[in-house]
XYZ file of C-alpha atoms in Angstrom:
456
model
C -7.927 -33.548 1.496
C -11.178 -34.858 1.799
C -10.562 -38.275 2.293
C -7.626 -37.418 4.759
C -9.670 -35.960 6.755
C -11.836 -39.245 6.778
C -8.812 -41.175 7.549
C -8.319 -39.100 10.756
C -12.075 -39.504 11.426
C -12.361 -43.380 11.372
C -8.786 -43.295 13.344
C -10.875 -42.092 16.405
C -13.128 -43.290 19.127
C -16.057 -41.219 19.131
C -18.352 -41.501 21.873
C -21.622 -43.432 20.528
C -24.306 -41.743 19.164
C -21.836 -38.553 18.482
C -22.550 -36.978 14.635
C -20.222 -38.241 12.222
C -20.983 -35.359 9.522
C -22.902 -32.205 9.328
C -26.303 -32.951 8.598
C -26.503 -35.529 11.226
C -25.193 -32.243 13.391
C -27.903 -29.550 12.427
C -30.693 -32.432 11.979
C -30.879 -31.460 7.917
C -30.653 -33.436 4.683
C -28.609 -31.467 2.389
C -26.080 -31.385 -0.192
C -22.825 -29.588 1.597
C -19.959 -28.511 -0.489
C -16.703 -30.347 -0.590
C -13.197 -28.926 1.539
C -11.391 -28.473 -1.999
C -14.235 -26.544 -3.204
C -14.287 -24.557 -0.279
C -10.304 -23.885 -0.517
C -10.402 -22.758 -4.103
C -13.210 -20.464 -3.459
C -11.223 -18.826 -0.452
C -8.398 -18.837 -2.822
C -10.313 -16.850 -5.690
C -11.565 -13.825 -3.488
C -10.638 -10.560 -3.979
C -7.307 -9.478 -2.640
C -7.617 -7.704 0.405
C -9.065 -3.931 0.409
C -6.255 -2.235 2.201
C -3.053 -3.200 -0.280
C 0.668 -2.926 1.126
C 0.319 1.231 0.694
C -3.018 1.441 2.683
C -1.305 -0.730 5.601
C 1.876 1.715 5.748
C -0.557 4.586 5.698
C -2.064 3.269 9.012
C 0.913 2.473 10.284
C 2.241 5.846 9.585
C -0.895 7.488 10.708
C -0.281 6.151 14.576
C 3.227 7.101 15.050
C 4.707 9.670 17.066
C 5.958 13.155 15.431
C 9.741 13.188 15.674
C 11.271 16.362 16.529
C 14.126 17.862 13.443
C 17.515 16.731 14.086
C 20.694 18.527 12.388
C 23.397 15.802 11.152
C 26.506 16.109 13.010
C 29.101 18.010 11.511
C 31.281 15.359 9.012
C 27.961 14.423 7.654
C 26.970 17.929 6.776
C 30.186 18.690 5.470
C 30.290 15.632 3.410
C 27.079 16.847 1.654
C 28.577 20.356 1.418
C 31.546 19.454 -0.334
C 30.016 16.333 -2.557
C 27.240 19.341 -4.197
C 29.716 21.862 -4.880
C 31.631 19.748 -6.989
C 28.084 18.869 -8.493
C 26.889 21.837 -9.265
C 30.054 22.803 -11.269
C 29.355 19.727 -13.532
C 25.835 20.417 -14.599
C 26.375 17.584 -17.071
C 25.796 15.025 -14.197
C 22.644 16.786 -13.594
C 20.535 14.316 -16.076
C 17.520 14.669 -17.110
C 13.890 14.735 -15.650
C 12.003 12.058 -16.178
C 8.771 13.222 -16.891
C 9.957 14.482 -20.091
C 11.154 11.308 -21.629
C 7.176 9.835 -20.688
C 5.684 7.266 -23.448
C 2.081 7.810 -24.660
C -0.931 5.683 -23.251
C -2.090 5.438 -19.669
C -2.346 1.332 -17.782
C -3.697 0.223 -14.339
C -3.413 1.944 -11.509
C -3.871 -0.832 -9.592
C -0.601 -2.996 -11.023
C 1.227 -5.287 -8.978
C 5.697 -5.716 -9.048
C 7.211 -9.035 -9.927
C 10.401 -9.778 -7.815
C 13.886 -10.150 -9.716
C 13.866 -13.841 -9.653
C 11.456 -14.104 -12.945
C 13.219 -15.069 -16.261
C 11.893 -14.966 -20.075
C 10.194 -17.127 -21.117
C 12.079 -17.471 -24.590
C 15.881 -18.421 -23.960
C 17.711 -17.281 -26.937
C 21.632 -19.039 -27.293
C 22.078 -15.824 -29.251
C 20.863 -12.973 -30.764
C 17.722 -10.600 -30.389
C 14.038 -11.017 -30.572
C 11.651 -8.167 -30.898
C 8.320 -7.858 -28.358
C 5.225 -6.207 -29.596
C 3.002 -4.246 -27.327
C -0.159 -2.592 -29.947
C -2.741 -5.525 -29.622
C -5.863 -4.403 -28.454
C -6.078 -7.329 -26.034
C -3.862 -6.126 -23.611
C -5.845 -4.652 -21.405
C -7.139 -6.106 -17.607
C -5.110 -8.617 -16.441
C -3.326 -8.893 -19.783
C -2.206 -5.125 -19.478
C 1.407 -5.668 -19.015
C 1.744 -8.823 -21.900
C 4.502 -8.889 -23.974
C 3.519 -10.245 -28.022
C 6.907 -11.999 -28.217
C 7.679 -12.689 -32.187
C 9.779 -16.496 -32.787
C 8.698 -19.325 -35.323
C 6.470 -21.873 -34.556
C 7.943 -24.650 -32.245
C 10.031 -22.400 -30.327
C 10.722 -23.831 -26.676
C 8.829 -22.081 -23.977
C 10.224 -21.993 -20.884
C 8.202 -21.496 -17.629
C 9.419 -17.972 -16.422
C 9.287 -19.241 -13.129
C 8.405 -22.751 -10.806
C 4.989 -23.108 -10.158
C 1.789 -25.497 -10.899
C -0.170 -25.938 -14.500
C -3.482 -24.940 -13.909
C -4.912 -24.912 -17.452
C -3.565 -26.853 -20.587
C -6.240 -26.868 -22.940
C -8.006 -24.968 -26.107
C -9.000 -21.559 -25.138
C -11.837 -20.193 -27.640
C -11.678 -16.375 -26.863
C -8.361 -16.011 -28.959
C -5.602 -17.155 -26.859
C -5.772 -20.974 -28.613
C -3.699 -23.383 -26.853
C -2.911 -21.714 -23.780
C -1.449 -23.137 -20.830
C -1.455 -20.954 -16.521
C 0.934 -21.788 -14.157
C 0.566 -20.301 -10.340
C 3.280 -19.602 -8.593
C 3.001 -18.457 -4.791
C 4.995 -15.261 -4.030
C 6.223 -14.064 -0.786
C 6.665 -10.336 -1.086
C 6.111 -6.646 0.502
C 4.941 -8.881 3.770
C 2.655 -11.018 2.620
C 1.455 -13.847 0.272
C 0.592 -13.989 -3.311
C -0.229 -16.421 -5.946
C 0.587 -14.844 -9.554
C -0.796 -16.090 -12.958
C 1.844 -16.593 -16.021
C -0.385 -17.186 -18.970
C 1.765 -18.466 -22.084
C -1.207 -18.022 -25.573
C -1.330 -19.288 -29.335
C 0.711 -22.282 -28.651
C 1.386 -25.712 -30.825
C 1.928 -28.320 -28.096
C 2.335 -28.962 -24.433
C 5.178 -30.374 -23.369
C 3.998 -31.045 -19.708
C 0.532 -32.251 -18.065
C -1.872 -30.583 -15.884
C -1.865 -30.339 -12.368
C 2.535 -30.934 -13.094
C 5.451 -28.963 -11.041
C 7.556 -27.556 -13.127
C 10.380 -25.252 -12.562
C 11.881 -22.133 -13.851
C 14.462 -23.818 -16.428
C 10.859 -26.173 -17.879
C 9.754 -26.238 -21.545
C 6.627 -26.525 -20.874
C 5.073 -25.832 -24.169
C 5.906 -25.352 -27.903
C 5.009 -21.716 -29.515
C 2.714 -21.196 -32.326
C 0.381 -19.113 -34.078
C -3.308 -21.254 -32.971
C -6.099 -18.625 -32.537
C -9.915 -18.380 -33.432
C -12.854 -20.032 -31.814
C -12.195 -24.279 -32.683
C -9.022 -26.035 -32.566
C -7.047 -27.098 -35.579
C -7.822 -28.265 -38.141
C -10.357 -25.975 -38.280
C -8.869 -22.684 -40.018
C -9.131 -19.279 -37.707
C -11.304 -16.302 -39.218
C -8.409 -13.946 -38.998
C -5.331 -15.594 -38.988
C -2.015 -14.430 -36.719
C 1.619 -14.256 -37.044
C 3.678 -16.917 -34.848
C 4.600 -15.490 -31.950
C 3.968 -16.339 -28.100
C 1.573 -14.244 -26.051
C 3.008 -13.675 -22.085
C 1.509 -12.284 -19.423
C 1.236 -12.257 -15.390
C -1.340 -11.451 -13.233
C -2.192 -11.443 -9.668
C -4.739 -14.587 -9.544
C -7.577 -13.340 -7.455
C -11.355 -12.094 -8.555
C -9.575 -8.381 -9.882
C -7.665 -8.165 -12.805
C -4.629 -6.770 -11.246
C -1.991 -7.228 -13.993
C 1.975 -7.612 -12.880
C 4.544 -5.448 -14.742
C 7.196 -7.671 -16.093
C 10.001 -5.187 -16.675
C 11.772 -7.248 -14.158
C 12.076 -10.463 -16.444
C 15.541 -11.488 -17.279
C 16.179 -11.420 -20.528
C 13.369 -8.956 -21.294
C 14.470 -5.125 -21.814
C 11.180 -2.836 -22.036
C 11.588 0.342 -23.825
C 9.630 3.346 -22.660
C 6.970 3.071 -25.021
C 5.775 -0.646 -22.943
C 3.477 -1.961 -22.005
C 0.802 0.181 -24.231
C 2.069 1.437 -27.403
C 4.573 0.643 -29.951
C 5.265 -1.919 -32.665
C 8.511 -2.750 -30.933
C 7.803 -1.763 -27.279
C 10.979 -3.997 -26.090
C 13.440 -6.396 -26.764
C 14.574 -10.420 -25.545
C 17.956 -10.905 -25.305
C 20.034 -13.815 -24.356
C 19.852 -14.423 -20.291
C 23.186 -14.263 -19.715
C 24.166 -11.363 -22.269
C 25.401 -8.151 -21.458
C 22.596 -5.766 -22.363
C 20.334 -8.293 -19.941
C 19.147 -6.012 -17.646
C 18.772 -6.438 -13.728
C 15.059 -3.800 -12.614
C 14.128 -4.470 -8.940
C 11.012 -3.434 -8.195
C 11.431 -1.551 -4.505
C 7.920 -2.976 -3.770
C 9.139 -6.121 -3.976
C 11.430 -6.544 -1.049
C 11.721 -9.998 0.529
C 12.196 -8.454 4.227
C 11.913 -5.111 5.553
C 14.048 -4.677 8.655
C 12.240 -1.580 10.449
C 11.747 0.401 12.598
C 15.644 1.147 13.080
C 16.240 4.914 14.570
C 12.296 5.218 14.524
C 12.352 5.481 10.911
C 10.906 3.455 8.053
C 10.982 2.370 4.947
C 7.304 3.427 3.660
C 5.467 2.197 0.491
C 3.794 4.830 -1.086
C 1.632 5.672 -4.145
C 1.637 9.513 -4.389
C 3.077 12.586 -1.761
C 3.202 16.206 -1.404
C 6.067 16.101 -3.969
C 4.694 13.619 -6.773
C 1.812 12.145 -7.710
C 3.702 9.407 -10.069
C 5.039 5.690 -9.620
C 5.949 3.400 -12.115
C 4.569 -0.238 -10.213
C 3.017 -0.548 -6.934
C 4.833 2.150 -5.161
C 7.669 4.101 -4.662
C 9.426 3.486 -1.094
C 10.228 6.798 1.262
C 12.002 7.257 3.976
C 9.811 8.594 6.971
C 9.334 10.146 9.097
C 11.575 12.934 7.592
C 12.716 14.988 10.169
C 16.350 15.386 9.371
C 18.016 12.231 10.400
C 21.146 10.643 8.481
C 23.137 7.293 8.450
C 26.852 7.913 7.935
C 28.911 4.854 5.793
C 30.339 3.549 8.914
C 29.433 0.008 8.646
C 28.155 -0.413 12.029
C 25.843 2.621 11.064
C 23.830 0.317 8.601
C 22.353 -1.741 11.544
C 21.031 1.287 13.173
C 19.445 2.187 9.661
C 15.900 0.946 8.018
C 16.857 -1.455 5.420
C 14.999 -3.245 2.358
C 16.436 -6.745 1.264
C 15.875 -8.399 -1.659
C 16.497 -12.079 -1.069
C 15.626 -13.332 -4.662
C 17.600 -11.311 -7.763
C 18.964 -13.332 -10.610
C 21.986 -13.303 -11.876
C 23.177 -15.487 -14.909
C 26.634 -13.701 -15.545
C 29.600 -13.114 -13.313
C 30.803 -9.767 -13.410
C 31.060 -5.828 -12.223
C 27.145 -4.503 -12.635
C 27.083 -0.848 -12.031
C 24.152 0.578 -10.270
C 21.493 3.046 -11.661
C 18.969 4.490 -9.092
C 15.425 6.325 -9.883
C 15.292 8.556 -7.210
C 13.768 11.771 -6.044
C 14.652 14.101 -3.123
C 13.614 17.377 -3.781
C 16.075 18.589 -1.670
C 19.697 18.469 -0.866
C 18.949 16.906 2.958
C 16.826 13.958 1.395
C 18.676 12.415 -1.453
C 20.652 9.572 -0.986
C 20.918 5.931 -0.549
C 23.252 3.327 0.747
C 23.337 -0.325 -1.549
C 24.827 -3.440 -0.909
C 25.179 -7.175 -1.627
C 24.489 -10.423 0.280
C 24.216 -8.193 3.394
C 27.536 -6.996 3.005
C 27.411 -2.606 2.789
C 30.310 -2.237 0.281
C 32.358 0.982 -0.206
C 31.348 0.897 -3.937
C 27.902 1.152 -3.074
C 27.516 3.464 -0.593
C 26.248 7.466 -0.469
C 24.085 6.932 -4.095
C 22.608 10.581 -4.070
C 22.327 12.706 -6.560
C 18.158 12.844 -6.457
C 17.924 17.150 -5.046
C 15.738 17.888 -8.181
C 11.725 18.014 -7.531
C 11.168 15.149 -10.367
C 12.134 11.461 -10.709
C 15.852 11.030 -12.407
C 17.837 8.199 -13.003
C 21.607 8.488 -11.430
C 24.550 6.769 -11.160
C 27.157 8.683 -8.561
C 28.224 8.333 -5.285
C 29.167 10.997 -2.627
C 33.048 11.203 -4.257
C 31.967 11.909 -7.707
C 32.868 7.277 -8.662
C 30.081 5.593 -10.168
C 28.515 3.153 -8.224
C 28.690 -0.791 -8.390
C 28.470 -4.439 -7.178
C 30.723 -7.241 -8.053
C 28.144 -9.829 -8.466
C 28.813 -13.588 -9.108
C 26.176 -15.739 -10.736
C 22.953 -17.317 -9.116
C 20.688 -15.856 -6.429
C 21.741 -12.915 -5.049
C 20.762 -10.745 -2.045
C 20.668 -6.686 -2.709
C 20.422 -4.276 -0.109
C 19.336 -1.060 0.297
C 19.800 1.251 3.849
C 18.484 4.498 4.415
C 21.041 7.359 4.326
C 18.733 10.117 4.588
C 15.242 10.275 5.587
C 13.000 11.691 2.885
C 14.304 9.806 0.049
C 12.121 8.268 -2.234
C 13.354 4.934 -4.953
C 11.044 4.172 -7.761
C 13.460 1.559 -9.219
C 16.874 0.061 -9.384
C 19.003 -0.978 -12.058
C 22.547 -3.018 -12.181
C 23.799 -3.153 -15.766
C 27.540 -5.030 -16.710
C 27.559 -2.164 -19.564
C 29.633 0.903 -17.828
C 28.610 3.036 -20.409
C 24.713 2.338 -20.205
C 22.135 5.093 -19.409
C 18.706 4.321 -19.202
C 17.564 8.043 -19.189
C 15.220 7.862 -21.714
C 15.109 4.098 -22.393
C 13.813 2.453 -19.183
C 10.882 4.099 -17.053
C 11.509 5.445 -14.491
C 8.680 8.029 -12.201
C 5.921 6.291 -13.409
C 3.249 7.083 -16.013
C-alpha cells in the first residue's frame, strides 16, 4: 500500500520546494510508522463500546410513545378461536425451557455466527462425536468444539477467508493454522477468527484465499512446547481443536451452534464428554439454527415498529447468543397474513443460510410472549411470505419454549431447495420476542430438551 501510494506521489507535479514526506513537513528527523502497520493496529482495537444492543437501546430511548391500539375484529377472533382449541390440547403446551438448562455458565459477552458456516470435518457418512470438558476452553476459545477423527483427516475451512497464521504454536495448540473472514451482520462489519489446533500438515500457504469447500490442513494430535520430533510432556488423543472468535483486542468468543453439520447438545459449549455431534452436511439430522442476531438486513421502521435486539427485559433476563430480537414498541399492534400486510410489517432477512439438501424443513421457533396479544411470528423464504409459514405463535407462557404450530393447529414449514437461501421473518404481533430458529427435514424432531433454547 505503501509503495502505491509512492506511485501516486511521483505521478504528480508538486510545486518546488513542497515536503515530499512528514519529517520534511514538521521540520523533525524521526522514525514514522509504516501505512500497513498503521491499518493492522486500527484493525486490532477493541470493538466498539456500545455493541448492536446498546445502539437499539438509544434508538429506542428517542422514540415517541405510541398510544394502545385494539386489532380489528378478524384478527382478534382469529386469536380467540386458534387458543381455545389450544388450551384443550395441553399436550402442545411443551415445555419451559429453563428446566431442561445444562450446568456451567460462558461469556456474556458472545458473539452469533450467521447460517452460512459449515463443519469443518465433512463426513461421506456416519457420526463423529465433539468433546466439550477441556479446561482450555475458556476466552476466546469458549465456544470450541474438541472434534475426535484419526490423524490425517481433511480439514475443511468452515468458511472463505484469509490464512493468517500457519505455523508451530508452543502454548498447546501445535500446528495451528487462523483464517479471517469479514462478516457483514446486525448492521455492521466484523472480521471473525476460525482457529483449526493439533494439526499434522498444511495443505495451503500463508497469506492464501481459500474458500469454504478448502482442505486447508491435515488433523492430528501435535501438542507440547517444540515441534516434532520432539515428544510432548503429556501426550493427546487425535482429534482437531475448532474455534471462532471475534478478532479484535477482547476475547469475544462466537457460538458455533449454527455450523452445518455440527448438532450441539444442551450440555455445549462447557460440560460434557460428548457435548455434540458431526454429522454428514447433507444428512437429515443436519440441523439448520439461525441466530436472530444475525440478520443480513433489517427492514424497519414499518408501522413505527421495530425489530429490537435485546439482552434482558422486564420479562427475562436470559438469551442464548447476542440477543434475543423483540418487537417494540408494544402497544397492541398486529399484521394480519394478507400478503400485502408483510410490507407494512418490520421484517428481519437472513440473506446467507445454507442448505445442502433439497427438501420440506419444518420450522421450530424459541419464542416467548408472555401473553396471548404478543406471541406470534410470520416466516418465509426468498422473500416470498408462504401460507405454510405464517401465524407461528404458540409463545403465551412467561418462559422461553420451543414450538412448532401455526394459527390452524398445521405445523409449520418451508420447501427449501439446496444452496443459499434467504429466510424471513415479519412481525405479527408486537411484543414478541425469538431467541432462535430451527428448520429440520425430520417431521418428527423436537429439540425441547436437546438444543438450547432461552439462554444460560
Amino acid at each position: 500500500m505503501t509503495s502505491l501510494l509512492d506511485m501516486i506521489a511521483d505521478s504528480i507535479e508538486f510545486a518546488p520546494g513542497a515536503p515530499r514526506n512528514l519529517n520534511e513537513l514538521f521540520g523533525r528527523n524521526e522514525s514514522w510508522p509504516s501505512l500497513e502497520s498503521v491499518v493492522e493496529a486500527n484493525r486490532l482495537q477493541p470493538a466498539p463500546t456500545c455493541d448492536l444492543a446498546c445502539r437499539d437501546a438509544q434508538l429506542e430511548a428517542g422514540l415517541p410513545v405510541l398510544p394502545s391500539v385494539s386489532p380489528d375484529p378478524s384478527f382478534a377472533e382469529n386469536e380467540r378461536r386458534f387458543y381455545e382449541w389450544f388450551d384443550s390440547h395441553p399436550v402442545l403446551r411443551g415445555v419451559d425451557a429453563q428446566t431442561v438448562q445444562p450446568e456451567g455458565d460462558v461469556q456474556s459477552s458472545r458473539k452469533a455466527l450467521p447460517a452460512n458456516w459449515w463443519s469443518p470435518i465433512h463426513l461421506g457418512s456416519g457420526t463423529v462425536n465433539v468433546n466439550c470438558t477441556s479446561d482450555k476452553h475458556t476466552g476466546n476459545a469458549g465456544f470450541a468444539l474438541d472434534i475426535g477423527v484419526p490423524i490425517n483427516t481433511n480439514v475443511y475451512a468452515a468458511q472463505a477467508g484469509q490464512v493468517m497464521y500457519r505455523d508451530w504454536d508452543s502454548s498447546g495448540y501445535g500446528y495451528r493454522m487462523d483464517v479471517h473472514t469479514s462478516v457483514n451482520m446486525a448492521n455492521e462489519s466484523r472480521v471473525y477468527r476460525h482457529l483449526y489446533a493439533h494439526l499434522t500438515s498444511f495443505n495451503v500457504a500463508l497469506n492464501d484465499n481459500v474458500t469454504r469447500d478448502t482442505i486447508i490442513a491435515k488433523s492430528g494430535a501435535t501438542t507440547g512446547p517444540n515441534p516434532p520430533p520432539a515428544t510432548p510432556p503429556v501426550p493427546i488423543a487425535p482429534h482437531l481443536h475448532f474455534h471462532i472468535n471475534l478478532h479484535n483486542a477482547s476475547t469475544d468468543a462466537v457460538d458455533a451452534s449454527p455450523l452445518l453439520g455440527f448438532v450441539p447438545m444442551t450440555t455445549y459449549p462447557n460440560s460434557g464428554a460428548t457435548c455434540g455431534t458431526i454429522y454428514p452436511l447433507n444428512s437429515a439430522q443436519s440441523l439448520r439454527i439461525i441466530e436472530p442476531a444475525a440478520f443480513t438486513e433489517r427492514y424497519q421502521p414499518r408501522s413505527d415498529h421495530y425489530w429490537f435486539c435485546y439482552q434482558s427485559d422486564s420479562l427475562t433476563s436470559q438469551r442464548t447468543t447476542e440477543c434475543f430480537m423483540k418487537g417494540m414498541p408494544n402497544n397492541g399492534q398486529g399484521w394480519n397474513a394478507n400478503p400485502w400486510d408483510y410490507w407494512l410489517s418490520p421484517e428481519l432477512r437472513y440473506a446467507n443460510v445454507s442448505f445442502k439438501q433439497t427438501g420440506r424443513y419444518y420450522i421450530w421457533v424459541c419464542g416467548l410472549g408472555g401473553t396471548v396479544n404478543d406471541d406470534s411470528l410470520h416466516m418465509g423464504r426468498d422473500d416470498y411470505p408462504y401460507d405454510t409459514s405464517r401465524e407461528i405463535t404458540g409463545y403465551a407462557s412467561a418462559s422461553w419454549q420451543w414450538q412448532s404450530i401455526k394459527m390452524n393447529g398445521a405445523r409449520p414449514y418451508l420447501d427449501v431447495s439446496e444452496g443459499e437461501r434467504v429466510i424471513n421473518i415479519w412481525m405479527r404481533e408486537d411484543g414478541m420476542r425469538i431467541d432462535r430458529v430451527l428448520l429440520t427435514r425430520q417431521v418428527g424432531y423436537n429439540p425441547t430438551g436437546n438444543i438450547r433454547c432461552g439462554g444460560y
